[in-house]
PDB file of C-alpha atoms in Angstrom:
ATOM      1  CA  UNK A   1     174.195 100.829 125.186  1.00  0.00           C
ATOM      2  CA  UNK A   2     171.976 104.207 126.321  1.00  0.00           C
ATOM      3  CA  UNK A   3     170.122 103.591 122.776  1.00  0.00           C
ATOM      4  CA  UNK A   4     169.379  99.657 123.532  1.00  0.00           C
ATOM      5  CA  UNK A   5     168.300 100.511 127.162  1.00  0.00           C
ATOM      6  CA  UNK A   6     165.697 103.441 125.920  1.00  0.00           C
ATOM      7  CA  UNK A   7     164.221 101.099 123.546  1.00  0.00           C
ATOM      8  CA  UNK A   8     163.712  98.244 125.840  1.00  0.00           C
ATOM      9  CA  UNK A   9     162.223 101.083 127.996  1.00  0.00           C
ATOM     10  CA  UNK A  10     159.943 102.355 124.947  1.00  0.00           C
ATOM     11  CA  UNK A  11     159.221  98.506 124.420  1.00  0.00           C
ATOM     12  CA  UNK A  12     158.029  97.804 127.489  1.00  0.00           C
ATOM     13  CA  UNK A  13     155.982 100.812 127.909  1.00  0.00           C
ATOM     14  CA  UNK A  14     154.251 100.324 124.596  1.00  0.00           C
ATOM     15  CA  UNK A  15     153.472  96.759 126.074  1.00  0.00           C
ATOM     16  CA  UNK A  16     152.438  98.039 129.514  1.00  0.00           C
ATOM     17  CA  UNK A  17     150.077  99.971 127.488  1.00  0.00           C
ATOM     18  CA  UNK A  18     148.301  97.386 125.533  1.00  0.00           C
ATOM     19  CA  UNK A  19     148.101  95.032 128.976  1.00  0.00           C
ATOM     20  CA  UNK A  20     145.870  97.620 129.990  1.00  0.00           C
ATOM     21  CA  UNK A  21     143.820  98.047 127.028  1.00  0.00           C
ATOM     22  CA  UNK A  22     145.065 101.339 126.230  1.00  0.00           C
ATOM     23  CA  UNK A  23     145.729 101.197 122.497  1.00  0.00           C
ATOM     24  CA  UNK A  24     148.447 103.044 121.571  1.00  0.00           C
ATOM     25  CA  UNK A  25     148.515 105.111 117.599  1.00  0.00           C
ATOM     26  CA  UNK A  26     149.827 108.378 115.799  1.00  0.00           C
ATOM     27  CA  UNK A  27     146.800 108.404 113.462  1.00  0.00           C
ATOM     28  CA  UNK A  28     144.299 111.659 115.473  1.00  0.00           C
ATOM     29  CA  UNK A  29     140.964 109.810 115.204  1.00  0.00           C
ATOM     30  CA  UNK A  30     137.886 111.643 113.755  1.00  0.00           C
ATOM     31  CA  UNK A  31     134.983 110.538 115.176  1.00  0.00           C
ATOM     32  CA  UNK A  32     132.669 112.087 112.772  1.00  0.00           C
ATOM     33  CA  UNK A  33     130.236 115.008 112.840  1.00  0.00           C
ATOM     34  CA  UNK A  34     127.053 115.058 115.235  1.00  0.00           C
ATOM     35  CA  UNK A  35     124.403 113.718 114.059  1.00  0.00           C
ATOM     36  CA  UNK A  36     121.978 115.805 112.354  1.00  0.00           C
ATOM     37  CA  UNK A  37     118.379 116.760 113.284  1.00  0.00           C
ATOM     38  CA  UNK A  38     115.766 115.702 110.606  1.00  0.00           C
ATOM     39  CA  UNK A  39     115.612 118.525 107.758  1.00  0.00           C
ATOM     40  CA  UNK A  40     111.026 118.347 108.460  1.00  0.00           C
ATOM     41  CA  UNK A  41     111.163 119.530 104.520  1.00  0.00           C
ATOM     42  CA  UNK A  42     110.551 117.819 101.224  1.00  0.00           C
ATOM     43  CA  UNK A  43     112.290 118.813  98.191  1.00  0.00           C
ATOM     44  CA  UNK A  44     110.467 121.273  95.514  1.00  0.00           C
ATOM     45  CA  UNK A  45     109.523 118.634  92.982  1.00  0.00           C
ATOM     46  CA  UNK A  46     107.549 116.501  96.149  1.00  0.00           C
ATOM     47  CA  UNK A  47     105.573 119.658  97.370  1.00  0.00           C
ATOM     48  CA  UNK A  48     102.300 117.503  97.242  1.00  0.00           C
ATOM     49  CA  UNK A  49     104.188 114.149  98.338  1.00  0.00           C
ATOM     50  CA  UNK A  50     100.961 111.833  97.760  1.00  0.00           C
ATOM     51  CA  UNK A  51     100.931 110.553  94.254  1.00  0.00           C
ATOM     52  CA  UNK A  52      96.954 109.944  94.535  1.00  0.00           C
ATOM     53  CA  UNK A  53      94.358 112.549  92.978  1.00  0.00           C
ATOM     54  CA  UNK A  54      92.733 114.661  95.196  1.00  0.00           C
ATOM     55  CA  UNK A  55      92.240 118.697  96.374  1.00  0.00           C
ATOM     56  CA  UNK A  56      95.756 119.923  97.664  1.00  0.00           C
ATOM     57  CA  UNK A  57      95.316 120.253 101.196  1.00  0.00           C
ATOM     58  CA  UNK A  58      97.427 120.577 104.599  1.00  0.00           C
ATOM     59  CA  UNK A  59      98.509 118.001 107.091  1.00  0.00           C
ATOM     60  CA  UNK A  60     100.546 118.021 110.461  1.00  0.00           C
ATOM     61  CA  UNK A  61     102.782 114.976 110.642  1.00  0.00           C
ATOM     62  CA  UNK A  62     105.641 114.282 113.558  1.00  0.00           C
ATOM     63  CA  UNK A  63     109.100 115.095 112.646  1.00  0.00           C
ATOM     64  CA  UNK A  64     111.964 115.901 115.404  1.00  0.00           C
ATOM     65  CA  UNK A  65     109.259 115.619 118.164  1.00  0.00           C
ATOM     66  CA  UNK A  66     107.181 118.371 116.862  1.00  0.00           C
ATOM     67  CA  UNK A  67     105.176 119.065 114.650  1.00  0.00           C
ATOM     68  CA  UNK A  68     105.359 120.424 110.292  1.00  0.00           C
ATOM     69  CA  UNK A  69     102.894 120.509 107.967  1.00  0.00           C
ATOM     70  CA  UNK A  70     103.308 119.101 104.702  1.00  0.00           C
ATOM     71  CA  UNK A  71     100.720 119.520 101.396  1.00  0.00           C
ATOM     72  CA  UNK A  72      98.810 116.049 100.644  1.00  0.00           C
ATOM     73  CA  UNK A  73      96.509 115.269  97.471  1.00  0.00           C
ATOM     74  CA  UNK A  74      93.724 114.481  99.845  1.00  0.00           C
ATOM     75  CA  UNK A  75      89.880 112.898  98.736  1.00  0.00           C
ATOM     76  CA  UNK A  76      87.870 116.219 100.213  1.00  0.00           C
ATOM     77  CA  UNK A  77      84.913 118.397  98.344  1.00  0.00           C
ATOM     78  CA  UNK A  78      86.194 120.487  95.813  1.00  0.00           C
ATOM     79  CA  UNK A  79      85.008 123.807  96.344  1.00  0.00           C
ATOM     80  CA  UNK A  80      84.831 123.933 100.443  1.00  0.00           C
ATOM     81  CA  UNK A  81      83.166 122.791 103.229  1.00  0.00           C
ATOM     82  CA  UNK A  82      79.689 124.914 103.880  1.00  0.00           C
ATOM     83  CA  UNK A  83      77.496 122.054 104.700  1.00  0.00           C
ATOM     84  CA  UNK A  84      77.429 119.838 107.334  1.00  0.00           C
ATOM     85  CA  UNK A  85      77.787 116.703 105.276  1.00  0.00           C
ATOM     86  CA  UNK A  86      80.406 118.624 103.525  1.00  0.00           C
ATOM     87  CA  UNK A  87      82.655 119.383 106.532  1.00  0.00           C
ATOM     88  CA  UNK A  88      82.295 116.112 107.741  1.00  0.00           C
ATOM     89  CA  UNK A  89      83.691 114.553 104.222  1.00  0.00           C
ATOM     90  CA  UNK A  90      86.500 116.978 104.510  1.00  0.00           C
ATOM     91  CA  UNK A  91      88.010 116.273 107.952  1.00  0.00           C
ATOM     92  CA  UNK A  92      87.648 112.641 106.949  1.00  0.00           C
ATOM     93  CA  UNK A  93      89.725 112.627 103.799  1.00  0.00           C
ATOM     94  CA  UNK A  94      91.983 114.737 106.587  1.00  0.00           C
ATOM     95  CA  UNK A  95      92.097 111.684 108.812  1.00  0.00           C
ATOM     96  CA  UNK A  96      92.562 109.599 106.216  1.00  0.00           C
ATOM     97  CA  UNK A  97      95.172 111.304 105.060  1.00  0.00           C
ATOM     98  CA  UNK A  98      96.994 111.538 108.893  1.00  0.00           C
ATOM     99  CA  UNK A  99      96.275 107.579 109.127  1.00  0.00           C
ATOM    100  CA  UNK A 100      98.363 106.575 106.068  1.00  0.00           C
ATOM    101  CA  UNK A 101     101.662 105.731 105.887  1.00  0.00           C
ATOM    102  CA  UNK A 102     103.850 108.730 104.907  1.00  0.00           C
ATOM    103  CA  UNK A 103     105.218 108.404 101.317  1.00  0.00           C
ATOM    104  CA  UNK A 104     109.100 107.920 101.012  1.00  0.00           C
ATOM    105  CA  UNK A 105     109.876 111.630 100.778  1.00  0.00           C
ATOM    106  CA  UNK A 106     108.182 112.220 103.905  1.00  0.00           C
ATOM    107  CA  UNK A 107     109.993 109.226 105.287  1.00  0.00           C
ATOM    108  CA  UNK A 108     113.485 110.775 104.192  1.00  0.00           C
ATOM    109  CA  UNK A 109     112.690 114.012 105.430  1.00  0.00           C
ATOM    110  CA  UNK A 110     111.648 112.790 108.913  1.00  0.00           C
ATOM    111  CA  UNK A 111     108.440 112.656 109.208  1.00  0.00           C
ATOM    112  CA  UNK A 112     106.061 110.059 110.780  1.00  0.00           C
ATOM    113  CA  UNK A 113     102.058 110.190 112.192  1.00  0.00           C
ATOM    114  CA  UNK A 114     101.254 108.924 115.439  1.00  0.00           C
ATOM    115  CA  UNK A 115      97.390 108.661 114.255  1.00  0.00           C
ATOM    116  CA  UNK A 116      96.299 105.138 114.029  1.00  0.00           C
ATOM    117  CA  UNK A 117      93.379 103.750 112.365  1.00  0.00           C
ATOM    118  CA  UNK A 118      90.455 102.715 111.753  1.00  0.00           C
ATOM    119  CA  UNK A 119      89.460 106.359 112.845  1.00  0.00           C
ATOM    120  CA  UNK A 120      85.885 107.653 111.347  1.00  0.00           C
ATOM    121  CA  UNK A 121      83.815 111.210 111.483  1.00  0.00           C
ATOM    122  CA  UNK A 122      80.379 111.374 112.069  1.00  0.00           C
ATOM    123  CA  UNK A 123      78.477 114.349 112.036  1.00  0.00           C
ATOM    124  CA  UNK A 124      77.150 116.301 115.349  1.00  0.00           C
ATOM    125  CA  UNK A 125      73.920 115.396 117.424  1.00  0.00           C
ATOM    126  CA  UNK A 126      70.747 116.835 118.669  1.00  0.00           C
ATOM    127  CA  UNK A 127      72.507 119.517 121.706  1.00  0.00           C
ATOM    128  CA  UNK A 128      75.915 119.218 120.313  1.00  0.00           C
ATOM    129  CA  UNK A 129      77.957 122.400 120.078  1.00  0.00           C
ATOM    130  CA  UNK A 130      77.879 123.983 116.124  1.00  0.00           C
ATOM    131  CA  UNK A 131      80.232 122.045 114.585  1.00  0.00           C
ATOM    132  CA  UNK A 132      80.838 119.280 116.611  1.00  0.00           C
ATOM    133  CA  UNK A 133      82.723 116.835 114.530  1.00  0.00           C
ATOM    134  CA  UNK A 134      82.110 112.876 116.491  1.00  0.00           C
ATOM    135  CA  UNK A 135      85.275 110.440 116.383  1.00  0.00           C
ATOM    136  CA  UNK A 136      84.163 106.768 116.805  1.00  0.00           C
ATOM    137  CA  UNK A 137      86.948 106.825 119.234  1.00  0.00           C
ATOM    138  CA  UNK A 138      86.940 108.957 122.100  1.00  0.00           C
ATOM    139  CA  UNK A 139      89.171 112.104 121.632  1.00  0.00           C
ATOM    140  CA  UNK A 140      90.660 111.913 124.850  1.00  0.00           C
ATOM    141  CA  UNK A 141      91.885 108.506 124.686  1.00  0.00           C
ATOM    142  CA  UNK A 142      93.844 108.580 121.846  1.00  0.00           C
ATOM    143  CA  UNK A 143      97.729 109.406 122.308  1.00  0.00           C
ATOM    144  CA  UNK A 144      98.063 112.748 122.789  1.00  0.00           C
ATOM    145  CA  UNK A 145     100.422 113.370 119.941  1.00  0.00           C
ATOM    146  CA  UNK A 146      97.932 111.970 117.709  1.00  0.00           C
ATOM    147  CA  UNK A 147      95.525 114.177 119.240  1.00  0.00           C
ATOM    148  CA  UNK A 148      97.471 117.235 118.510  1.00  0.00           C
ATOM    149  CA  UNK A 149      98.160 116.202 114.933  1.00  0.00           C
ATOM    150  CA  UNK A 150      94.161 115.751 114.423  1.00  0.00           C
ATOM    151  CA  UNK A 151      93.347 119.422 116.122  1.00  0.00           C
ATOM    152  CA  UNK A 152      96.372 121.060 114.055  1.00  0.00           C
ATOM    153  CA  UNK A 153      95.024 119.822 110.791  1.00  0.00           C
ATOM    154  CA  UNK A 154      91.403 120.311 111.271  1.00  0.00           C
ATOM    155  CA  UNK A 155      92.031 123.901 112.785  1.00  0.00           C
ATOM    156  CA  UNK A 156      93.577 125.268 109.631  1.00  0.00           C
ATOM    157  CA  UNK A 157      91.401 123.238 106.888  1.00  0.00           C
ATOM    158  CA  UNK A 158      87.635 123.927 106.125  1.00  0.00           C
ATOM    159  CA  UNK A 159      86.657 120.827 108.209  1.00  0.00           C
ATOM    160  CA  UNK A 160      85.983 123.916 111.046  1.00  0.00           C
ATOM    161  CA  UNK A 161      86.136 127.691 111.024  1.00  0.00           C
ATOM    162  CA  UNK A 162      89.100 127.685 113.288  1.00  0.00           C
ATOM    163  CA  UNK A 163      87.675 126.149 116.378  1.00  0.00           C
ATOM    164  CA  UNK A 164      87.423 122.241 117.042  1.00  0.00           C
ATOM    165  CA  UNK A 165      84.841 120.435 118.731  1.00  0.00           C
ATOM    166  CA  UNK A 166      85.263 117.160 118.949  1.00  0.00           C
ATOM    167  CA  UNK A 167      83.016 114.251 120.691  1.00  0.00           C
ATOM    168  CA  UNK A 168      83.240 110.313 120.946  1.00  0.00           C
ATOM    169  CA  UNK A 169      81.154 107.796 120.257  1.00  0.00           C
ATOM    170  CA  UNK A 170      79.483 107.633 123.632  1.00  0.00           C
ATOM    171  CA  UNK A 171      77.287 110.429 125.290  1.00  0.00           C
ATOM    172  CA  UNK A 172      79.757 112.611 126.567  1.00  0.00           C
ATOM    173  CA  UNK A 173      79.580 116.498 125.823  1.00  0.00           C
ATOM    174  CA  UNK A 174      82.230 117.513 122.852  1.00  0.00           C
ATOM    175  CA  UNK A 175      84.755 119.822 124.408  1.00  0.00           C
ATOM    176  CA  UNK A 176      86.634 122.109 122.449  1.00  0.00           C
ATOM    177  CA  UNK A 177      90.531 122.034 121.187  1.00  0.00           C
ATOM    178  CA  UNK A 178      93.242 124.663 120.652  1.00  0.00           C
ATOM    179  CA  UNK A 179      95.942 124.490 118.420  1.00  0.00           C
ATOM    180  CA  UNK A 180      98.724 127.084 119.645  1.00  0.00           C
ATOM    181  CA  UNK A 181     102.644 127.906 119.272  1.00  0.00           C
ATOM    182  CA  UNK A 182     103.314 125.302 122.305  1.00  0.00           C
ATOM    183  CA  UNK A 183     101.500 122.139 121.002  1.00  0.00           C
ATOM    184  CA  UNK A 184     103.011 121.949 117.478  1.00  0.00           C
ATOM    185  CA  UNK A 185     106.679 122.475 119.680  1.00  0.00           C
ATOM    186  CA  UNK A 186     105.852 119.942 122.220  1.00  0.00           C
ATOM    187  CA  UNK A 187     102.665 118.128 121.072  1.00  0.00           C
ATOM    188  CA  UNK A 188     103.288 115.217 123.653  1.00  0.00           C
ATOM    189  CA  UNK A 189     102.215 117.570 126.571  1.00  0.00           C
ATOM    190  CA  UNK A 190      98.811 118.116 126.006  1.00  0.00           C
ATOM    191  CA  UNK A 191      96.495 119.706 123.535  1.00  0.00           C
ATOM    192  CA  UNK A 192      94.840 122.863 125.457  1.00  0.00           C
ATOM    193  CA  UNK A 193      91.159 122.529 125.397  1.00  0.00           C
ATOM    194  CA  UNK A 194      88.842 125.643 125.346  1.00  0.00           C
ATOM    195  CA  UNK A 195      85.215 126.193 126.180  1.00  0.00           C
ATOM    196  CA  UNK A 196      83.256 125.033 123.165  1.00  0.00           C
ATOM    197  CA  UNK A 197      80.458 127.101 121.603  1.00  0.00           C
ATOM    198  CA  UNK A 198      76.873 127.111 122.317  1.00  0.00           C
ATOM    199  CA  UNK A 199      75.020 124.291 120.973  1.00  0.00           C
ATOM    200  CA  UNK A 200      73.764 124.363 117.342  1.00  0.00           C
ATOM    201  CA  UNK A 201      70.069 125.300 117.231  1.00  0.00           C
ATOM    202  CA  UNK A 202      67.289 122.835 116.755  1.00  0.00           C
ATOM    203  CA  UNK A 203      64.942 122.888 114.002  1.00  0.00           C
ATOM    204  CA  UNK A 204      61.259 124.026 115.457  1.00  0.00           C
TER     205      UNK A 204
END
């Protein structure tokens, strides 16, 4: 009789149980590992990870809300930048390179571009700092992760010599653009702007 009564007891417990939505088990559940951050690297055999022809250059793209580099095949002069004309080629094939789509080992690895298109250079103007690169778009309007992906990449190609000054498409003065530590950890804060050099002399 004590073994009938405890299992009526266990019985009704178990039932109590599920009335309440508890469900009961003996399996332990795994719920699985944490998710993983993005690895922001592509495998050795995609070190350039654009299958197009081109001079192997260096790009900042978005990946776990910074930002990484990766090596493009991108459309710039062979050889450098020293002109003007040349410069300007090269941070457009850079653009150009930020504006398309990133290729599926980018995509696997994590990484993404906030820089949308149609986004075109143009070269400086009469009073313009030395080497004022113009966007058609204004600099400061354009998201400010997209911003810091731009000043990244042209800061550490031959587009500049290390400093950026950029300008719109309107008359106002270029200002100047730093790429430090703090805006490839956290590029949705703000790019730090500097003061930009003296303006490029005029032909007499």
């Amino acid at each position: 009789m004590r073994l009938v009564r405890l299992t009526g007891v266990l019985a009704l417990t178990a039932l109590a149980l599920s009335a309440c939505g508890i469900r009961t088990t003996s399996i332990p559940v795994n719920a699985g590992a944490a998710p993983s951050r993005m690895p922001c690297e592509i495998s050795g055999e995609n070190v350039i990870t654009q299958a197009e022809s081109g001079i192997p250059a260096r790009v900042y793209l978005v990946c776990s809300s910074g930002l990484a580099s990766v090596e493009r095949a991108a459309r710039i002069p062979e050889g450098g930048a020293g002109s003007d004309d040349a410069r300007r080629k090269t941070a457009q094939g850079l653009l150009d390179e930020l504006q398309a789509r990133p290729s599926a080992a980018e995509r696997e690895a994590g990484f993404s571009t906030s820089v949308r298109g149609p986004l075109l250079v143009s070269g400086s103007r009469k009073g313009d700092p030395a080497g004022t690169l113009r966007l058609n778009r204004q600099p400061e309007d354009l998201p400010t992760v997209a911003l810091a992906q731009i000043v990244c990449t042209l800061a550490e190609s031959g587009a500049t010599d290390g400093k950026v000054v950029l300008g719109g498409p309107g008359g106002y003065p270029a200002r100047g653009y730093a790429c430090e530590k703090e805006t490839k950890i956290h590029p949705d804060t703000g790019v730090p702007t500097t003061a930009p050099p003296a303006a490029a002399p005029t032909a007499s």
